[in-house]
Tab-separated table of C-alpha atoms in Angstrom:
chain	number	residue	atom	x	y	z
B	25	MET	CA	23.086	38.926	125.928
B	26	LYS	CA	26.258	36.961	124.699
B	27	ARG	CA	25.514	38.364	121.233
B	28	PHE	CA	25.426	41.723	122.660
B	29	ILE	CA	28.904	41.446	124.372
B	30	ALA	CA	30.540	39.870	121.347
B	31	LEU	CA	29.309	42.654	119.094
B	32	PHE	CA	30.455	45.330	121.776
B	33	CYS	CA	33.763	43.814	121.701
B	34	VAL	CA	34.057	43.848	117.886
B	35	LEU	CA	33.031	47.708	118.070
B	36	VAL	CA	35.833	48.422	120.582
B	37	LEU	CA	38.339	46.530	118.699
B	38	ALA	CA	37.432	48.612	115.413
B	39	LEU	CA	37.663	51.923	117.387
B	40	VAL	CA	41.375	50.915	118.672
B	41	LEU	CA	42.402	49.892	115.104
B	42	ALA	CA	41.236	53.181	113.642
B	43	ALA	CA	42.739	55.453	116.671
B	44	GLY	CA	46.062	53.468	115.562
B	45	CYS	CA	46.026	53.941	112.149
B	46	GLY	CA	44.945	57.498	112.479
B	47	GLY	CA	48.218	58.067	114.809
B	48	GLN	CA	50.697	57.473	112.445
B	49	GLN	CA	52.292	60.225	110.972
B	50	GLN	CA	53.587	60.677	107.762
B	51	GLN	CA	57.599	60.627	108.289
B	52	PRO	CA	59.205	64.010	106.626
B	53	GLN	CA	61.285	63.247	103.632
B	54	GLN	CA	64.934	62.867	104.832
B	55	GLN	CA	67.035	65.730	103.786
B	56	PRO	CA	70.531	64.781	102.419
B	57	SER	CA	73.326	65.182	105.159
B	58	GLN	CA	76.483	67.567	104.688
B	59	GLN	CA	78.678	64.534	103.852
B	60	GLN	CA	76.291	63.518	101.066
B	61	ASN	CA	75.920	67.135	99.553
B	62	GLU	CA	80.166	67.046	99.831
B	63	GLN	CA	80.318	63.607	98.030
B	64	ALA	CA	77.988	64.723	95.259
B	65	GLN	CA	80.238	67.915	94.712
B	66	GLN	CA	83.345	65.851	94.500
B	67	PRO	CA	84.674	65.090	91.016
B	68	SER	CA	84.488	61.736	89.417
B	69	GLN	CA	87.635	59.417	89.397
B	70	GLU	CA	87.838	60.284	85.734
B	71	GLU	CA	87.491	64.219	86.407
B	72	ALA	CA	90.060	63.885	89.378
B	73	THR	CA	92.787	62.291	87.103
B	74	ALA	CA	92.415	64.318	84.290
B	75	LEU	CA	95.779	65.610	82.742
B	76	LYS	CA	96.442	69.032	81.940
B	77	ASP	CA	96.851	69.653	78.325
B	78	GLY	CA	100.413	69.978	76.775
B	79	VAL	CA	103.600	68.259	76.236
B	80	TYR	CA	105.676	66.177	78.797
B	81	THR	CA	109.147	65.342	78.383
B	82	ALA	CA	111.579	63.288	80.644
B	83	GLU	CA	115.142	61.830	80.114
B	84	GLU	CA	117.245	59.833	82.358
B	85	PRO	CA	120.018	61.565	83.839
B	86	GLU	CA	122.795	59.171	82.891
B	87	PHE	CA	123.739	56.672	80.434
B	88	ASP	CA	123.083	52.784	81.707
B	89	ASP	CA	125.663	50.341	82.306
B	90	HIS	CA	125.367	49.182	78.566
B	91	GLY	CA	125.526	52.988	77.403
B	92	TRP	CA	122.134	54.060	76.625
B	93	LYS	CA	119.970	56.706	78.139
B	94	ALA	CA	115.892	56.694	77.724
B	95	ILE	CA	113.904	59.805	76.575
B	96	THR	CA	110.197	60.173	76.152
B	97	THR	CA	107.666	62.705	75.321
B	98	VAL	CA	104.216	62.371	76.191
B	99	VAL	CA	101.218	64.571	74.449
B	100	VAL	CA	98.225	65.219	76.237
B	101	LYS	CA	95.080	66.699	74.576
B	102	ASP	CA	91.534	66.900	76.206
B	103	GLY	CA	92.808	65.625	79.368
B	104	LYS	CA	94.097	62.313	78.140
B	105	ILE	CA	97.200	61.081	76.784
B	106	ALA	CA	97.074	61.532	72.750
B	107	ASN	CA	100.463	60.313	71.949
B	108	VAL	CA	103.735	59.143	73.198
B	109	PHE	CA	107.402	58.738	71.535
B	110	TYR	CA	110.083	57.033	73.357
B	111	ASP	CA	113.497	55.759	72.358
B	112	GLU	CA	117.158	55.422	74.038
B	113	ILE	CA	120.255	57.170	72.721
B	114	ASN	CA	123.861	55.972	73.361
B	115	LYS	CA	127.127	57.920	73.716
B	116	ASP	CA	127.632	57.775	69.906
B	117	ASN	CA	124.533	59.632	69.359
B	118	GLN	CA	122.558	56.894	67.877
B	119	ILE	CA	118.894	55.512	68.726
B	120	LYS	CA	118.181	52.197	69.809
B	121	SER	CA	115.177	51.628	67.496
B	122	LEU	CA	117.130	52.368	64.318
B	123	ASP	CA	120.303	50.417	65.732
B	124	GLN	CA	120.617	47.238	63.014
B	125	ASP	CA	123.193	45.330	65.412
B	126	TYR	CA	120.954	46.005	68.497
B	127	ALA	CA	117.675	45.191	66.799
B	128	SER	CA	119.509	41.790	65.463
B	129	ASN	CA	120.581	40.799	68.615
B	130	MET	CA	117.532	41.539	70.646
B	131	LYS	CA	115.397	39.776	67.828
B	132	GLU	CA	117.486	36.459	68.096
B	133	LYS	CA	117.589	36.388	71.953
B	134	SER	CA	113.991	37.417	72.736
B	135	GLY	CA	112.114	37.571	69.379
B	136	GLU	CA	111.551	41.227	69.790
B	137	THR	CA	112.837	44.484	68.070
B	138	PRO	CA	113.215	47.767	69.936
B	139	LEU	CA	110.612	49.058	67.237
B	140	ASP	CA	108.209	46.386	67.752
B	141	ALA	CA	108.610	46.599	71.577
B	142	VAL	CA	108.155	50.559	71.646
B	143	ALA	CA	104.899	50.227	69.413
B	144	LYS	CA	103.333	47.720	71.823
B	145	LEU	CA	104.026	49.820	75.130
B	146	SER	CA	102.843	53.001	73.322
B	147	ALA	CA	99.656	51.362	72.100
B	148	SER	CA	98.932	49.990	75.814
B	149	LEU	CA	99.823	53.430	77.371
B	150	LEU	CA	97.017	54.927	74.962
B	151	GLU	CA	94.701	52.278	75.648
B	152	LYS	CA	95.226	52.331	79.566
B	153	GLN	CA	96.112	55.825	80.099
B	154	ASP	CA	98.135	55.036	83.145
B	155	PRO	CA	101.905	53.993	82.763
B	156	ALA	CA	101.512	51.857	85.866
B	157	ASN	CA	98.849	49.610	83.933
B	158	VAL	CA	100.893	49.170	80.777
B	159	ASP	CA	101.361	45.569	79.582
B	160	THR	CA	104.924	44.148	79.932
B	161	VAL	CA	106.208	43.289	76.365
B	162	THR	CA	107.576	39.763	76.837
B	163	GLY	CA	111.262	39.798	75.820
B	164	ALA	CA	111.694	43.310	76.485
B	165	THR	CA	111.196	43.405	80.426
B	166	SER	CA	113.951	46.179	80.740
B	167	THR	CA	112.350	48.545	77.898
B	168	THR	CA	108.933	48.172	79.689
B	169	ASN	CA	110.192	49.266	82.920
B	170	LYS	CA	112.193	52.126	81.782
B	171	PHE	CA	109.003	53.033	79.432
B	172	LYS	CA	106.760	52.948	82.475
B	173	THR	CA	108.985	54.699	84.911
B	174	LEU	CA	109.986	57.648	82.544
B	175	VAL	CA	106.125	58.173	81.306
B	176	ALA	CA	105.573	58.657	84.974
B	177	GLU	CA	107.975	60.787	85.637
B	178	ALA	CA	107.217	63.026	82.682
B	179	LEU	CA	103.693	63.088	83.747
B	180	LYS	CA	104.599	64.429	87.252
B	181	SER	CA	106.146	67.416	85.701
B	182	SER	CA	104.856	70.487	84.212
B	183	PRO	CA	104.171	70.698	80.509
B	184	GLU	CA	106.808	72.101	78.454
B	185	GLU	CA	106.834	75.609	77.087
B	186	LYS	CA	107.864	76.199	73.590
B	187	GLY	CA	111.620	77.289	73.109
B	188	ALA	CA	112.868	80.270	70.910
B	189	GLY	CA	112.913	78.338	67.900
B	190	GLY	CA	109.090	77.793	67.955
B	191	TYR	CA	109.012	73.909	69.370
B	192	TYR	CA	108.705	71.978	72.365
B	193	ASP	CA	111.669	70.085	73.604
B	194	GLY	CA	111.593	66.340	73.504
B	195	ILE	CA	111.476	63.663	71.061
B	196	PHE	CA	109.113	63.199	68.212
B	197	LYS	CA	108.402	60.663	65.716
B	198	ALA	CA	106.738	59.988	62.391
B	199	GLU	CA	106.438	56.683	60.230
B	200	GLU	CA	104.869	55.357	57.011
B	201	LYS	CA	101.692	53.743	57.472
B	202	ASP	CA	102.523	50.772	55.411
B	203	PHE	CA	105.488	49.174	53.527
B	204	ASP	CA	105.981	50.831	49.701
B	205	GLU	CA	105.847	48.877	46.539
B	206	HIS	CA	109.500	48.010	47.038
B	207	GLY	CA	108.937	46.439	50.670
B	208	TYR	CA	110.393	49.384	52.516
B	209	LYS	CA	108.706	51.343	55.446
B	210	ALA	CA	110.432	54.670	56.533
B	211	TYR	CA	110.713	56.032	60.339
B	212	ALA	CA	111.896	59.473	61.448
B	213	THR	CA	112.824	60.644	64.595
B	214	VAL	CA	113.704	64.221	65.649
B	215	ILE	CA	114.909	65.615	68.967
B	216	ILE	CA	114.321	68.846	70.255
B	217	LYS	CA	116.612	71.018	72.596
B	218	ASP	CA	116.051	74.684	73.657
B	219	GLY	CA	113.161	74.854	71.057
B	220	LYS	CA	115.426	73.991	68.007
B	221	VAL	CA	115.997	70.799	66.256
B	222	ALA	CA	119.122	69.209	67.798
B	223	ASN	CA	119.292	66.047	66.013
B	224	ALA	CA	117.377	63.742	63.701
B	225	TYR	CA	117.259	60.225	62.374
B	226	TYR	CA	115.993	58.486	59.446
B	227	ASP	CA	115.833	55.004	57.883
B	228	GLU	CA	113.806	52.540	56.031
B	229	LEU	CA	112.952	48.759	57.213
B	230	SER	CA	113.065	45.828	54.748
B	231	LYS	CA	109.458	43.968	55.299
B	232	ASP	CA	111.138	40.884	53.711
B	233	THR	CA	114.545	40.754	55.639
B	234	GLY	CA	113.998	42.791	58.584
B	235	THR	CA	116.969	44.817	57.692
B	236	PHE	CA	117.546	48.730	57.456
B	237	LYS	CA	118.257	50.075	54.168
B	238	SER	CA	121.320	52.079	55.605
B	239	LYS	CA	122.743	48.463	56.452
B	240	ASP	CA	122.033	46.704	53.059
B	241	GLU	CA	125.178	46.710	51.302
B	242	ASN	CA	123.882	45.545	48.208
B	243	TYR	CA	121.162	48.334	48.176
B	244	GLN	CA	123.938	50.812	48.555
B	245	LYS	CA	126.195	49.615	46.039
B	246	ASN	CA	123.231	49.638	43.386
B	247	MET	CA	121.980	52.889	44.040
B	248	LYS	CA	125.365	54.412	44.258
B	249	ALA	CA	125.992	53.023	40.656
B	250	LYS	CA	122.804	53.981	39.191
B	251	THR	CA	122.362	57.533	40.731
B	252	GLY	CA	125.856	58.580	41.978
B	253	VAL	CA	125.043	58.672	45.607
B	254	SER	CA	124.357	55.906	48.263
B	255	ASN	CA	121.316	56.081	50.687
B	256	THR	CA	124.120	56.446	53.483
B	257	GLU	CA	125.423	59.619	51.827
B	258	ALA	CA	122.350	61.181	51.162
B	259	ILE	CA	120.829	60.708	54.751
B	260	PRO	CA	123.325	62.644	56.688
B	261	GLN	CA	123.202	65.688	54.035
B	262	LEU	CA	119.470	65.769	54.509
B	263	ILE	CA	119.794	65.780	58.509
B	264	GLN	CA	122.501	68.354	58.397
B	265	SER	CA	120.059	70.497	55.966
B	266	LEU	CA	117.296	69.932	58.500
B	267	ILE	CA	119.434	71.188	61.208
B	268	THR	CA	120.312	74.309	59.432
B	269	LYS	CA	117.089	75.135	58.158
B	270	GLN	CA	114.955	74.322	61.114
B	271	ASP	CA	112.073	73.662	58.709
B	272	ALA	CA	111.526	70.378	56.778
B	273	GLU	CA	109.829	72.186	53.878
B	274	GLN	CA	113.219	74.103	53.257
B	275	VAL	CA	115.330	70.868	53.207
B	276	ASP	CA	117.734	70.716	50.316
B	277	ALA	CA	117.143	67.975	47.987
B	278	VAL	CA	119.758	65.487	47.303
B	279	THR	CA	120.897	64.938	43.748
B	280	GLY	CA	120.467	61.168	42.975
B	281	ALA	CA	118.172	60.677	45.988
B	282	THR	CA	115.070	62.174	45.052
B	283	GLY	CA	112.687	59.620	46.718
B	284	THR	CA	114.578	59.372	49.849
B	285	THR	CA	114.491	63.233	50.043
B	286	GLN	CA	110.570	63.226	49.766
B	287	LYS	CA	110.125	60.597	52.176
B	288	PHE	CA	112.414	62.319	54.656
B	289	LYS	CA	110.825	66.023	54.243
B	290	THR	CA	107.566	64.347	54.538
B	291	LEU	CA	107.922	62.603	57.720
B	292	MET	CA	110.314	64.942	59.302
B	293	GLY	CA	107.290	67.591	58.704
B	294	GLU	CA	104.680	65.154	60.410
B	295	ALA	CA	107.090	64.885	63.429
B	296	LEU	CA	107.836	68.474	63.650
B	297	SER	CA	104.336	69.221	63.353
B	298	LEU	CA	103.759	67.376	66.809
B	299	ALA	CA	106.432	69.588	68.506
B	300	LYS	CA	104.807	72.757	67.753
């Protein structure tokens, strides 16, 4: 009898478990909510922060206490910063990057020159793609702050439109990739206003002395004695010809300064190609 009761209990338990399992219904697959759909449709952070292609330029409205005013031009391609040019101009129409006195004083005090500082800032911007994240250059804190502020201001504006002269307004630069066989490296800067070349700057830096060729008195004397023209006489003629012709290829050669003329035309051509 006990054996029968035990068997009956086992049978009842089995029926209860079977009923319980059979009663579980498969839950339907949960449909994505409206919020999830909206999140999926939202652009990624990279897409949301993509910049409109074009040329952006900003300039400080006033000269600072030391007589300098910063200007920058940012080139955007495929939604990213592809190039940036920066310098500071004084009331005498000189640019800080090619100012020998300023460079020498800055180098002595901080170990940096304007050329070196701007090169580092530009490289950091191209890497970070955000002026707020640009690395501060030790010894060039003021330049760093101006650079970051002005680039951010430029990118908040609308892209430039080409002027009547066929160029975008702004500052554009080019430089030789390396020092030549004589230990010099050439730098060229052009400033465009109202679509035309308004001014240009050119010089060559000595690798050994850190002196610009235009400030090397011995070089000037030797060149004058050999060719009849000094570097400081040739460069203003080349710049004036560029402003007149508005085309680097059409710049008139300066007799006795063939090498300087060729470098000038090549680098100004590269700088102007970025302004088109």
